[in-house]
Amino acid sequence: TTATVAVEESGNHYLGIQGEAGDGMATLYSVPTRNQARRGYLLGARVKSLGAKGYFGFECMDDRELIAFGSNIVNQITSPDWTWVSGFFRSQLHWEALRVTLGIYKDTGATGYDGVFLVELSEPQ
């Protein structure tokens, strides 16, 4: 499995994850980001399938850096066109940090990721 920055004919750069025959599931993780308890977070990206079934989500870790919770915003991406996906979640008291996860399942082919964002929302009390 390889991850590369690919370029489309339009000049758009994106992250492509390419699987090969016999490869297992492959996941890339962002650098963990400290989070604020009970804050809302909006996570999104543009995704497209280039033959593989990809996923995009997040994991939250406790103070021992063990995964306390994780969820995929989109599972088994199958669209060959760029599609915006996003999800909202609220951090819990025991979550210390969170990270973005993206990858492909055990398939050959590739999945593309572009415009990934994570926003912490400050809401009125």
Short mmCIF file of C-alpha atoms in Angstrom, two decimals, residues 19-118:
data_model
loop_
_atom_site.label_atom_id
_atom_site.label_comp_id
_atom_site.label_asym_id
_atom_site.label_seq_id
_atom_site.Cartn_x
_atom_site.Cartn_y
_atom_site.Cartn_z
CA GLY A 19 -3.71 -0.75 -2.41
CA GLU A 20 -2.12 -3.73 -4.13
CA ALA A 21 -3.29 -7.33 -4.47
CA GLY A 22 -2.76 -9.16 -1.19
CA ASP A 23 -2.53 -5.99 0.92
CA GLY A 24 -4.64 -5.73 4.03
CA MET A 25 -6.49 -2.71 5.35
CA ALA A 26 -4.41 0.49 5.41
CA THR A 27 -5.02 3.54 7.63
CA LEU A 28 -3.33 6.95 7.79
CA TYR A 29 -3.63 9.02 10.95
CA SER A 30 -3.27 12.75 11.48
CA VAL A 31 -1.17 14.12 14.30
CA PRO A 32 -3.30 13.97 17.49
CA THR A 33 -4.90 17.30 18.43
CA ARG A 34 -5.85 18.20 21.98
CA ASN A 35 -9.56 18.73 22.33
CA GLN A 36 -11.82 20.68 24.69
CA ALA A 37 -14.37 18.68 26.73
CA ARG A 38 -17.97 19.01 25.56
CA ARG A 39 -17.02 21.12 22.53
CA GLY A 40 -18.55 20.40 19.15
CA TYR A 41 -16.34 19.43 16.22
CA LEU A 42 -17.05 19.46 12.50
CA LEU A 43 -14.94 17.14 10.35
CA GLY A 44 -15.14 16.93 6.57
CA ALA A 45 -13.37 16.29 3.28
CA ARG A 46 -13.86 15.63 -0.39
CA VAL A 47 -13.46 11.95 -1.23
CA LYS A 48 -13.63 9.74 -4.30
CA SER A 49 -13.08 6.09 -5.08
CA LEU A 50 -10.57 5.11 -7.72
CA GLY A 51 -11.32 1.40 -7.43
CA ALA A 52 -10.90 0.84 -3.69
CA LYS A 53 -13.45 1.14 -0.89
CA GLY A 54 -12.13 3.86 1.40
CA TYR A 55 -13.20 5.31 4.74
CA PHE A 56 -12.88 8.64 6.53
CA GLY A 57 -13.45 9.35 10.22
CA PHE A 58 -11.88 10.11 13.58
CA GLU A 59 -10.57 8.53 16.78
CA CYS A 60 -10.57 10.03 20.28
CA MET A 61 -7.95 9.06 22.85
CA ASP A 62 -7.89 9.14 26.62
CA ASP A 63 -5.04 10.42 28.83
CA ARG A 64 -3.11 7.15 28.26
CA GLU A 65 -3.42 7.60 24.47
CA LEU A 66 -5.74 4.59 24.23
CA ILE A 67 -8.63 4.84 21.80
CA ALA A 68 -11.73 5.78 23.77
CA PHE A 69 -14.04 6.19 20.78
CA GLY A 70 -13.88 6.17 17.01
CA SER A 71 -16.30 6.53 14.16
CA ASN A 72 -16.28 6.69 10.38
CA ILE A 73 -18.10 9.59 8.77
CA VAL A 74 -18.17 7.65 5.53
CA ASN A 75 -17.56 3.96 5.03
CA GLN A 76 -16.77 2.13 1.80
CA ILE A 77 -16.55 5.14 -0.51
CA THR A 78 -17.71 4.04 -3.97
CA SER A 79 -18.32 7.28 -5.93
CA PRO A 80 -15.82 7.92 -8.75
CA ASP A 81 -16.57 11.68 -8.47
CA TRP A 82 -15.42 14.08 -5.76
CA THR A 83 -18.07 14.10 -3.02
CA TRP A 84 -18.13 16.34 0.07
CA VAL A 85 -18.74 14.40 3.29
CA SER A 86 -18.90 15.79 6.81
CA GLY A 87 -19.93 14.87 10.32
CA PHE A 88 -20.46 16.53 13.68
CA PHE A 89 -19.51 15.12 17.06
CA ARG A 90 -19.22 16.42 20.63
CA SER A 91 -16.14 15.57 22.70
CA GLN A 92 -16.60 13.79 26.02
CA LEU A 93 -14.99 14.55 29.40
CA HIS A 94 -12.53 11.63 29.22
CA TRP A 95 -11.28 12.44 25.70
CA GLU A 96 -7.86 14.12 25.74
CA ALA A 97 -7.01 14.19 22.04
CA LEU A 98 -8.46 13.32 18.67
CA ARG A 99 -7.08 12.45 15.27
CA VAL A 100 -8.42 12.12 11.74
CA THR A 101 -8.34 8.66 10.13
CA LEU A 102 -8.50 7.83 6.46
CA GLY A 103 -7.69 4.73 4.53
CA ILE A 104 -8.76 1.82 2.38
CA TYR A 105 -10.15 -1.62 3.07
CA LYS A 106 -8.61 -4.83 1.75
CA ASP A 107 -9.12 -4.06 -1.93
CA THR A 108 -6.95 -3.17 -4.87
CA GLY A 109 -7.36 0.28 -6.32
CA ALA A 110 -7.14 3.71 -4.74
CA THR A 111 -9.17 6.28 -2.84
CA GLY A 112 -8.60 10.05 -3.03
CA TYR A 113 -8.90 12.60 -0.20
CA ASP A 114 -8.91 16.37 -0.63
CA GLY A 115 -9.79 19.44 1.44
CA VAL A 116 -9.74 17.67 4.81
CA PHE A 117 -10.79 19.97 7.66
CA LEU A 118 -11.46 19.79 11.41
#
